[in-house]
XYZ file of C-alpha atoms in Angstrom:
606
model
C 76.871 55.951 114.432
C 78.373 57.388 111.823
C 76.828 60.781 112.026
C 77.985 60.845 115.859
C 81.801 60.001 114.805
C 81.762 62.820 112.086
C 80.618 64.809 114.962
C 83.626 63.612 117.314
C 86.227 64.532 113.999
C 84.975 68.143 114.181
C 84.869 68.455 117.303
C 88.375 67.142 117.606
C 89.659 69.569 114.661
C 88.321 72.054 116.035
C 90.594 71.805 119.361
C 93.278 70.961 117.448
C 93.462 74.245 115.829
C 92.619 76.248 118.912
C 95.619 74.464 120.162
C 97.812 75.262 117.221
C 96.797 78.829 117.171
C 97.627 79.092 121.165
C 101.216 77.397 120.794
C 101.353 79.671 117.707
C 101.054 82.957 119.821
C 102.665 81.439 122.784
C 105.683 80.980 120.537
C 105.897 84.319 118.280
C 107.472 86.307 121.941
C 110.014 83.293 122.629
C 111.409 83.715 118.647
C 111.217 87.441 119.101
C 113.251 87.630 121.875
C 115.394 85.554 120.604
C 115.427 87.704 117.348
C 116.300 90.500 119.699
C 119.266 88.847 122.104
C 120.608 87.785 118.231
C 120.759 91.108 117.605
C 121.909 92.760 120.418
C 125.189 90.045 120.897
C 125.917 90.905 116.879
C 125.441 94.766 117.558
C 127.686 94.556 120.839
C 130.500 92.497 118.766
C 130.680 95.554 115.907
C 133.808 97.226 115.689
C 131.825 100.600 115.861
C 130.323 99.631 119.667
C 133.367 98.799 120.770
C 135.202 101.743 119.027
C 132.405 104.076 121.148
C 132.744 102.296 124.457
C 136.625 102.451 123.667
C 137.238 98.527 124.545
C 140.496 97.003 123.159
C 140.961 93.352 123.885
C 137.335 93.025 126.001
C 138.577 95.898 128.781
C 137.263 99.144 129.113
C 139.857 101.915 128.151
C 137.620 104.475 129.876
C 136.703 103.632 133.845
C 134.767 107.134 134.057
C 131.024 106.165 135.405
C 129.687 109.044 133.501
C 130.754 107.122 130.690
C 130.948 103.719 131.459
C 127.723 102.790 132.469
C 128.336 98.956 132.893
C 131.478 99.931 135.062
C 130.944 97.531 137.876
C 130.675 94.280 135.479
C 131.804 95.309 132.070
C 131.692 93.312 129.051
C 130.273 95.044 125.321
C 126.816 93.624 125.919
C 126.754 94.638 129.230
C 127.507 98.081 128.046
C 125.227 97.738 125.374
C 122.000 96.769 127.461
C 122.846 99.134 129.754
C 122.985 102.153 127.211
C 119.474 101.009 125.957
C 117.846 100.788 129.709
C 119.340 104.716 130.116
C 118.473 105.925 126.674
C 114.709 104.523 127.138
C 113.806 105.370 130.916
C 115.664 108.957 130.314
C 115.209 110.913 127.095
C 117.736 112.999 128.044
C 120.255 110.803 128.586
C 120.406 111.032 124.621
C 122.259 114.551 125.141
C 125.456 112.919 127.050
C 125.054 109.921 124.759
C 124.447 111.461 121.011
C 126.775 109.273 119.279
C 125.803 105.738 120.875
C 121.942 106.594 120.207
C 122.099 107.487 116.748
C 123.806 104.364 116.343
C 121.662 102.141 117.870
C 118.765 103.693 115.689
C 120.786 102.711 112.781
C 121.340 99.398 114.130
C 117.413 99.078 114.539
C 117.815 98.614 118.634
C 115.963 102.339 119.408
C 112.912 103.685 118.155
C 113.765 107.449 118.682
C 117.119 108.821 118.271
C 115.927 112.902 117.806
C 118.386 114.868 119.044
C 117.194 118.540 118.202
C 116.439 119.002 122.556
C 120.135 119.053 123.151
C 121.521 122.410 123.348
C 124.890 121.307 123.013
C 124.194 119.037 120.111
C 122.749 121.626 118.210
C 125.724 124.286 119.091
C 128.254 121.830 117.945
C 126.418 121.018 114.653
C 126.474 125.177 113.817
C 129.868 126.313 114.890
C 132.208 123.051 114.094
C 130.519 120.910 110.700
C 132.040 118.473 109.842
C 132.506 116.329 106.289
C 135.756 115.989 105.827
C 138.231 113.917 108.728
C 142.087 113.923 108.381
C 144.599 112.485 110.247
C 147.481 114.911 110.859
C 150.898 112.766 112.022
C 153.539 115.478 113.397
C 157.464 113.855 113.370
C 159.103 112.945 116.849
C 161.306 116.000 118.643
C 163.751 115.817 121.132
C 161.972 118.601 123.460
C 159.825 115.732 125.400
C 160.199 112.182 126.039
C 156.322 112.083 125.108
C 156.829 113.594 121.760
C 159.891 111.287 120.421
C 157.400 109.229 118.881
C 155.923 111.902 117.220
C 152.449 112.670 117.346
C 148.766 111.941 115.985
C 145.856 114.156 115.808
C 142.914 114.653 113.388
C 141.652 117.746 111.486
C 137.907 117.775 111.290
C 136.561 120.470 108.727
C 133.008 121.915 107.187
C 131.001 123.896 105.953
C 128.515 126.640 107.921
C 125.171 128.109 107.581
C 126.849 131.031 106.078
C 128.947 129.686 103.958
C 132.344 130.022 105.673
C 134.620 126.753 106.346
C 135.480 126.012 109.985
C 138.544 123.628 110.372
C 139.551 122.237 113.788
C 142.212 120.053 115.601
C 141.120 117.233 117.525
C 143.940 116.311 119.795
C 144.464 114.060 123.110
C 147.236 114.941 125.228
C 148.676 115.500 128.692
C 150.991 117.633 130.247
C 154.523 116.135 129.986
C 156.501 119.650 130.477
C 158.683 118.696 133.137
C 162.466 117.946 133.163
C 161.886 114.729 136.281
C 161.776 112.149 133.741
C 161.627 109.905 136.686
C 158.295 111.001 137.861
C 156.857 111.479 134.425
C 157.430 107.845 133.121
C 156.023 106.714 136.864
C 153.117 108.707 136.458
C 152.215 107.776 132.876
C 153.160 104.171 132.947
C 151.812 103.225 136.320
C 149.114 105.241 137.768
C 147.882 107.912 134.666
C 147.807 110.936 134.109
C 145.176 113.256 133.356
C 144.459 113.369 129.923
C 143.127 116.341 127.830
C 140.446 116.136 124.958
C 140.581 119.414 123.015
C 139.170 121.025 120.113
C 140.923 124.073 119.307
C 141.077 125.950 115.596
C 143.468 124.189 113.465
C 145.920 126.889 112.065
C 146.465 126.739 115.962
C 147.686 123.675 116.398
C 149.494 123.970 112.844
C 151.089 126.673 113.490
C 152.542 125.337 117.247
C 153.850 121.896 115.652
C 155.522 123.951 111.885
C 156.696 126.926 113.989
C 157.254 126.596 117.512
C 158.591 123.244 117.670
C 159.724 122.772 114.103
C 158.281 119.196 113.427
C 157.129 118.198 109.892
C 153.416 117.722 109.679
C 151.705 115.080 107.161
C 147.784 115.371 106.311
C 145.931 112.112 105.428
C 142.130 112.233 104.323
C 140.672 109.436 105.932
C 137.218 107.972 103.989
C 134.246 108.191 105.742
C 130.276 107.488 104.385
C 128.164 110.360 105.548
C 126.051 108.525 108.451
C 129.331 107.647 109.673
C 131.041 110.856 109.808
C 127.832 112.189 112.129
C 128.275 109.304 114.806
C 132.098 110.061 114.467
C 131.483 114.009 115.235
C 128.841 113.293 117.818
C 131.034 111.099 119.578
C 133.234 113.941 119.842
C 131.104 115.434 122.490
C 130.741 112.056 124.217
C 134.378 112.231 124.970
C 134.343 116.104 125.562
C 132.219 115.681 128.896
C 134.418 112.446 129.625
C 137.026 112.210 132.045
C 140.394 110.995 130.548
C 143.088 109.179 132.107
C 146.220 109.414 129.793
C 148.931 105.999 129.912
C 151.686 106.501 127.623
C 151.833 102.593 126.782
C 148.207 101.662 126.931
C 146.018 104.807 126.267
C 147.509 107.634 124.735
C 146.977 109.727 121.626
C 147.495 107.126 119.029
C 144.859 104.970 121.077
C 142.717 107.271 121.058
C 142.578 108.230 117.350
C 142.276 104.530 116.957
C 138.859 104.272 118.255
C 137.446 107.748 116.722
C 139.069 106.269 113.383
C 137.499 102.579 114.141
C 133.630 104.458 114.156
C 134.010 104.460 110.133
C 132.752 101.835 108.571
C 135.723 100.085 107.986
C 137.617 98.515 111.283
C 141.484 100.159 111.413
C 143.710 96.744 111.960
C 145.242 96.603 115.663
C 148.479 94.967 115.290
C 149.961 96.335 117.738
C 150.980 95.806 121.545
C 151.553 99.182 122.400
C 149.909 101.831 119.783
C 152.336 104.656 118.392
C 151.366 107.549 116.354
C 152.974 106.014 113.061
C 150.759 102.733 113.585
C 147.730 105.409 112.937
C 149.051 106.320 109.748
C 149.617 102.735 108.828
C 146.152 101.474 110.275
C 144.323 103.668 107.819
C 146.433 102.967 104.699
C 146.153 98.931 105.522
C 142.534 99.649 106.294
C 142.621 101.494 102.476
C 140.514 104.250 103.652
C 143.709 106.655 103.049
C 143.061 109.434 100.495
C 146.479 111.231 99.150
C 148.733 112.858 101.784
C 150.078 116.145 101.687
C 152.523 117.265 103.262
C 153.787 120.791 105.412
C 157.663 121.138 106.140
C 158.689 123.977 108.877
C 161.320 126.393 107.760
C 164.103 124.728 109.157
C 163.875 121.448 107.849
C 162.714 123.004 104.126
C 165.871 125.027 104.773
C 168.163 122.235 105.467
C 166.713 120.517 102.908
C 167.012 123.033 100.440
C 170.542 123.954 101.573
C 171.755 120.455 101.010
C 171.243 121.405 97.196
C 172.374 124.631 96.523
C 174.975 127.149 97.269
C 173.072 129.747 99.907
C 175.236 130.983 102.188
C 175.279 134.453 100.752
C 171.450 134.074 100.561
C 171.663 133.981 104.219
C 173.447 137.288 104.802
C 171.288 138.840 101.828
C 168.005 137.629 104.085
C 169.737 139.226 107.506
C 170.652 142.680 106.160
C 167.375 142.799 103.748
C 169.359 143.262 100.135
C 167.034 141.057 98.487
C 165.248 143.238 96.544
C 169.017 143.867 95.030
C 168.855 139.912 94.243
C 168.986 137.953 91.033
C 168.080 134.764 91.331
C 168.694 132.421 87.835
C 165.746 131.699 86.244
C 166.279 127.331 86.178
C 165.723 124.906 89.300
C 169.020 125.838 91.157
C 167.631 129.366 90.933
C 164.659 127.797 92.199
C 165.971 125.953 95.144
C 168.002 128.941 96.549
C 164.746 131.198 95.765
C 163.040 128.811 98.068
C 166.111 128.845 100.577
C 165.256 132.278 101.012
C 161.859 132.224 101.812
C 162.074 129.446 104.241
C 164.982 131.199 105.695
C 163.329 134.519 105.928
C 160.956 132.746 108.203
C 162.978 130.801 110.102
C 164.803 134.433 111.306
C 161.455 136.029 111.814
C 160.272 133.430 114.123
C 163.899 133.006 115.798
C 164.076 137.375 116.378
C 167.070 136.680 114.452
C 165.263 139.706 112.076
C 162.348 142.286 112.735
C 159.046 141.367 111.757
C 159.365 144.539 109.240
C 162.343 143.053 108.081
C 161.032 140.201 107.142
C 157.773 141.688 105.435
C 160.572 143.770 103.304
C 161.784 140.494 102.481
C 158.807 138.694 101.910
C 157.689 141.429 99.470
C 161.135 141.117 97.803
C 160.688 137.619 96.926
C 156.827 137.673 96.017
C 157.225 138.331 92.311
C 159.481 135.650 91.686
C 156.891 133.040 92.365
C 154.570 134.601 90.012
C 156.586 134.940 87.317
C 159.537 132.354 86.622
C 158.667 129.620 89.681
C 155.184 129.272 88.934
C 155.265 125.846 87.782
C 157.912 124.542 90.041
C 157.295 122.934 93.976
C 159.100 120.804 96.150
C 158.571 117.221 97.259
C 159.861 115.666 100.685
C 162.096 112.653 100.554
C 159.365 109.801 100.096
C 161.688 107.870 102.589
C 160.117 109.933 105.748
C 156.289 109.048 104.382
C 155.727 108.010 108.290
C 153.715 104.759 106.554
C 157.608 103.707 105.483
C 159.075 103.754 108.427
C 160.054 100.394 110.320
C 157.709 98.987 112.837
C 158.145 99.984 116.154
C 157.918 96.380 118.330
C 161.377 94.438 118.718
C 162.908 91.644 119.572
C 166.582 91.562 119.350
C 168.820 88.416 119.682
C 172.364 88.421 120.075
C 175.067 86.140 120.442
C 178.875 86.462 120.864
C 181.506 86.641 124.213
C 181.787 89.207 126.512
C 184.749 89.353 129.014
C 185.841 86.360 128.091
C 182.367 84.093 128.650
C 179.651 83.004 125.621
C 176.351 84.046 126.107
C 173.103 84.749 124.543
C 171.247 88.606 124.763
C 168.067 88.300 124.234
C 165.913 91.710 124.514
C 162.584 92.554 124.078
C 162.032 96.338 122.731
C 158.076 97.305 123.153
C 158.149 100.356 121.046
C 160.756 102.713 118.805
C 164.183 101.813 117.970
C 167.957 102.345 118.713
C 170.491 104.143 117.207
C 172.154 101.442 114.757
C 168.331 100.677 113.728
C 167.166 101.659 110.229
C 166.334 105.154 110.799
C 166.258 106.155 107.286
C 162.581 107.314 107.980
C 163.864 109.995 110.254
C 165.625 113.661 109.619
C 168.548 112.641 112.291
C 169.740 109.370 113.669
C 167.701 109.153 116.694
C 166.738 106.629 119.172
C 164.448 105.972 121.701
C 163.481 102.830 123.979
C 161.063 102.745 127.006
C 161.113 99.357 129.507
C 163.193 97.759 127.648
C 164.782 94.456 129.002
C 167.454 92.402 128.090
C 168.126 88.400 129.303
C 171.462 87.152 129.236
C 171.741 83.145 129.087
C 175.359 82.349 129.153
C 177.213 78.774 128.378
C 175.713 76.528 130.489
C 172.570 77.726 130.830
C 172.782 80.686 133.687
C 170.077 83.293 132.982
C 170.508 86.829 134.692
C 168.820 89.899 133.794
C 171.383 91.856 132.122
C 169.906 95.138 131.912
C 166.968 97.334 132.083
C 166.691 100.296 130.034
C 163.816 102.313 131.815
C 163.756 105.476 129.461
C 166.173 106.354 127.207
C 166.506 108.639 123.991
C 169.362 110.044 121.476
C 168.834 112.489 118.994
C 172.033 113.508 116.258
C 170.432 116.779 114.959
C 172.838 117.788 112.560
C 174.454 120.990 112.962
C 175.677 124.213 110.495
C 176.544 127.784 111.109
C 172.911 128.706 109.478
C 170.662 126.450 110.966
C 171.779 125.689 113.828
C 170.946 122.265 115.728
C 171.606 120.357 119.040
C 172.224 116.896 119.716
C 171.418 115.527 123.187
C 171.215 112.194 124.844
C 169.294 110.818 128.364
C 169.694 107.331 129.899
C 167.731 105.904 132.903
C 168.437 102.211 133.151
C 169.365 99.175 135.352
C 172.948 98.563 133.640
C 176.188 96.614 134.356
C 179.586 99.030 134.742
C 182.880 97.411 133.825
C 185.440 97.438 136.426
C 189.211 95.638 135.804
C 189.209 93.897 139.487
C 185.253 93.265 140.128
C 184.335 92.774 136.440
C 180.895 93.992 135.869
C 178.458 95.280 138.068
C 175.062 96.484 137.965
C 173.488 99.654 139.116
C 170.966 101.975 138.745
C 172.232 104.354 136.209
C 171.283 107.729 135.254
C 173.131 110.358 133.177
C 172.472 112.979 130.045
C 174.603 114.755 127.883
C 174.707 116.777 124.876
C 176.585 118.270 121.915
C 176.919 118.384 118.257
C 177.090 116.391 114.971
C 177.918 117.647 111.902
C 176.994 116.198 108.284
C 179.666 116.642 105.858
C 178.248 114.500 103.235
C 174.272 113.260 102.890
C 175.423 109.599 103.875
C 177.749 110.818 106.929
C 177.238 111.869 110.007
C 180.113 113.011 112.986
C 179.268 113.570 116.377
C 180.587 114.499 119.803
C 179.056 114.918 123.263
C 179.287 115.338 126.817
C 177.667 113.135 129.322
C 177.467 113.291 133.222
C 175.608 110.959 135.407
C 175.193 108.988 138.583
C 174.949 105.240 140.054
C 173.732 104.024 142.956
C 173.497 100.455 144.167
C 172.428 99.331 148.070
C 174.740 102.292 149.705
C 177.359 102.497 146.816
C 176.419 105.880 145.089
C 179.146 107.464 143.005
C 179.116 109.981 140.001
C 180.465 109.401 136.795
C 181.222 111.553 133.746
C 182.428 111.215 130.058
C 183.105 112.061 126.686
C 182.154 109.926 123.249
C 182.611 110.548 119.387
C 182.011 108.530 116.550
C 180.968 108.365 112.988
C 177.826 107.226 110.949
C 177.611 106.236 107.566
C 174.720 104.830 105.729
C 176.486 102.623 103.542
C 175.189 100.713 99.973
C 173.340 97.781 100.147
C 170.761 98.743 103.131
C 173.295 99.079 105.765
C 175.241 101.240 108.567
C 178.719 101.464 109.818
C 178.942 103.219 113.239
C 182.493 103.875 114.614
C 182.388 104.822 118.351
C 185.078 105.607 121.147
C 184.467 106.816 124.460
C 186.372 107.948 127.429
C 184.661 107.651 131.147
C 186.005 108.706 134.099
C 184.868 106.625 137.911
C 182.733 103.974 135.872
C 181.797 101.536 138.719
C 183.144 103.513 140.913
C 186.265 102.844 139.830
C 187.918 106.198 140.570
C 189.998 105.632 137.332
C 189.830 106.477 133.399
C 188.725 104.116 130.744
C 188.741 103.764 126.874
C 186.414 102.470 124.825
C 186.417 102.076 120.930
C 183.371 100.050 119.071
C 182.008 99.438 115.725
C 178.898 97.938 114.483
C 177.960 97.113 110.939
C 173.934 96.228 110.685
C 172.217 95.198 106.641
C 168.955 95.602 106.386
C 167.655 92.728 105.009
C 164.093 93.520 105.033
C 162.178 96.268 106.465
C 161.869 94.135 109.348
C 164.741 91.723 109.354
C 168.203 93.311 110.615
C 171.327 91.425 110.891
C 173.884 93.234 112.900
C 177.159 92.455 113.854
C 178.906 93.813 117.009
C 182.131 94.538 118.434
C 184.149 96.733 120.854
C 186.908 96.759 123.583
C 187.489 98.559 127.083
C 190.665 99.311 128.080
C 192.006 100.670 131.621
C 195.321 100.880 132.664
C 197.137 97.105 131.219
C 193.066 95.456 131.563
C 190.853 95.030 128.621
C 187.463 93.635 128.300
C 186.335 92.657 124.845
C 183.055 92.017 123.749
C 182.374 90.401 119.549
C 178.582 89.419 118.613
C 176.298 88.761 116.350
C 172.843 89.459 115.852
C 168.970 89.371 114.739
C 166.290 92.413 115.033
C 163.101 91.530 114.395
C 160.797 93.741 114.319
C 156.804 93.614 113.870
């Protein structure tokens, strides 16, 4: 009896271990593929992926179906598990898809990620190294509504087999040279337009951005580890076989440089709605992966600044008629500055035809020994208060309250990106401004809301003006806007108009201007043209603040067929770099009838 139960335990033991081992086995493929989905949500939720499938806010930036592979039901891990069905059934998918595979191998999600079959892979790796990244911010100019923001693009630079250094420009861009604002903003904003992904040699693009359109250029090393820098470069090529579709307000060149930035290890913040080219700049210094900037002035501006410093205006005539090898500059730093005058001057001429290129070799070879001899130890440093990272944010909201006309009301206006011309623009060679879809809600005393005006695209630029440098101001306004009118008070139309002229800056902290503005109107089958003139003064007054005088005369406003005067000041303090308080107030006069307008108000900016 006993011997029979012992028997039955074995027996029993026996089963239950064969029945332990089975759920064992039957259970190791459930927690591996479990192991694997863990992996694959955490790997699809890295700001790397989603820097390489370009995906801002959980939507595809990219909608090309060479690229986006999960197109029809996007999401990262869609994306994801489609790259790794590709990269396994096709080994040569790993050509169009370098960057994404050698991730994933670092990730531990593919087995292979040898790339040494791709032709291309193996061209780029010889004739453009890289292992060292920059990003290159040029200044704003007035030549393109596109390029009043400035502009970001990256240098890229190594070393070859043979020893020589390659450096390239890595720049996304799209043809905005075209006067039809109208058409350009519609394109860009609403439907796209086509964007271009180049690589061209970077004394290239220097040279275009210093020389041809006279913008100062600053140069940030941006920290990379080395197995992040080759996913960055190979995802180069991902994007050179990509079709682009360029939106100035959702994906344009800041956006862009974003993501190739965002493959680092470290994620670049995103705090903002619509991504400028100074956010970049910003982004990487908040993300402290910023090495220290450097900086490259064109001749004009080093001129002007220079200038502002020293007497050179027999410099100038010395540099036209080639005397300076008769010259004698002082050996101390005003000697210096107007030393340096010359030399930026001498360029400036050369690349305006203002002298012959053997004219200014003459020159050049004049000025040579000073700089080895008595300058040697001096250079000059650009105002730290254009460092691009300084400059205000570009995202307002502006609220305003006061009377107009006669009634109490509120303004309240939104600003997506840049600024105005009573903003801090400190940060900037010239007063400029610049807004794009900007609207403006009026809520008057008992509660009436209206929208009070649209600006649709509209910029300002003050370039200071002198008899040696030159310089042009010029101003363009497309906007849904309210014209006064003595019998019909204010109406709104659709109002376009641009102008031009000069300003003139008789002291650092003062600015006078003038210009000339035509324009038309057009509301239901009331179209009308309208002209005028407008003058005023700037100063940038103690205590973080501005003083703008203004006065105007327009001829036919609202149709009116009749002149009208306006005079207007505003006084805004700077409170914080983000905080403006601004006071308002102005009043239009024709014939006996005046409207007058007094507020008060708060920018915020963020």
């Amino acid at each position: 009896m006993i011997e029979a139960l012992r028997r039955d335990l074995n027996k029993s033991g026996v089963s239950a271990a064969f029945v332990l081992v089975l759920c064992l086995l039957g259970l190791a493929p459930a927690a591996s593929a479990s192991d694997q989905a863990t992996a694959r949500n955490e790997a699809a939720a890295h700001h790397q992926w989603l820097a390489l499938i370009h995906s801002r806010g959980g939507i595809a930036q990219i909608r090309d179906p060479e690229f986006l592979l999960s197109a029809a039901g996007f999401s990262p891990r869609a994306e994801l598990d489609a790259t790794l069905v590709r990269l396994r059934d096709d080994p040569a998918a790993r050509c169009r898809f370098p960057a994404r595979t050698v991730w994933l191998k670092q990730r531990g999600l593919l087995e292979d990620a040898s790339l040494d079959h791709c032709p291309e892979v193996v061209e780029f790796r010889a004739r453009a190294p890289i292992d060292r990244v920059e990003a290159v911010f040029a200044s704003e100019s007035i030549t393109s509504p596109a390029s009043m923001l400035g502009h970001i693009f990256l240098k890229v630079s190594g070393t070859r087999a043979d020893g020589t250094r390659a450096e390239h420009a890595i720049s996304f861009f799209t043809d905005a040279e075209t006067w039809n604002y109208p058409k350009l903003l519609f394109d860009s904003l609403v439907i796209g337009k086509r964007g271009y992904f180049a690589l061209a040699p970077f004394d290239t693009a220097l040279r275009q951005y210093l020389t041809e359109e006279q913008r100062t250029v600053w140069l940030v090393p941006v920290r990379f580890s080395a197995s992040q820098v080759e996913v960055f470069s190979l995802h180069l090529l991902e994007l050179k076989n990509t079709r682009l579709t360029y939106f100035f307000q959702d994906y344009n060149c800041a956006t862009l440089v974003h993501f190739l930035l965002s493959v680092g290890d470290r994620p670049l913040p995103d705090y903002s709605q619509w991504m400028t080219p100074k956010d970049i700049v910003r982004q990487v210094a908040d993300a402290d992966m910023a090495g220290a900037s450097t900086v490259a002035m064109p001749s004009r501006v080093l001129a002007r600044l220079v200038a502002s410093d020293a007497d050179v205006a027999g410099i100038a005539d010395d540099v036209l008629q080639a005397r300076l090898d008769q010259w004698q500059p002082a050996p101390d730093t005003r000697g210096y500055l107007q030393w340096s005058f010359a030399q930026s001057f001498n360029r400036l001429a050369r690349e305006e035809g203002r002298i012959s290129p053997e004219v200014a070799r003459r020159n050049e070879e004049a000025l040579r020994p000073w700089a080895m001899t008595q300058y040697a130890g001096y250079a000059i440093s650009p105002d730290p208060r254009f460092d691009p990272t300084r400059a205000p944010q570009e995202t307002q909201w502006l609220f305003e309250g006061g009377t107009r006309g006669g009634k109490s009301g509120l303004n309240i206006t939104f600003r997506p990106v840049s600024h105005e011309l009573d903003d801090d623009n400190r940060s900037y060679l010239a007063e400029t401004e610049m807004q794009l879809l900007t609207p403006t809600l009026r809520v008057e005393h008992g509660g009436r809301a209206s929208l009070d005006r649209l600006v649709i695209y509209a910029m300002r630029s003050l370039q200071p003006h002198d008899r040696l440098l030159g310089g042009l101001s010029a101003r363009f306004d497309l906007r849904w806007d309210s014209q006064w009118h003595p019998l019909s008070g204010r109406r709104q139309f659709l109002l376009v108009s641009g102008g031009a002229g000069r300003t003139w800056r008789p002291a650092p902290d003062l600015d006078i201007y003038a210009l000339a503005s035509v324009g038309a109107g057009a509301r239901r089958s009331d179209a009308f043209a309208f002209g005028g003139v407008d003058a005023g003064l700037i100063v940038r007054a103690v205590w973080d603040s501005k003083i703008h005088v203004s006065a105007a005369r327009s001829w036919n406003e609202a149709n009116g067929r009749r002149a009208s005067d306006r005079v207007g000041l505003v006084v805004s303090h700077y409170v914080r770099r983000n905080l403006t308080v601004r006071v308002r107030a102005a009043t239009q006069r024709q014939d006996a009838r005046y409207e007058r307008l007094a507020e008060i108000g708060l920018t915020w900016m963020y």
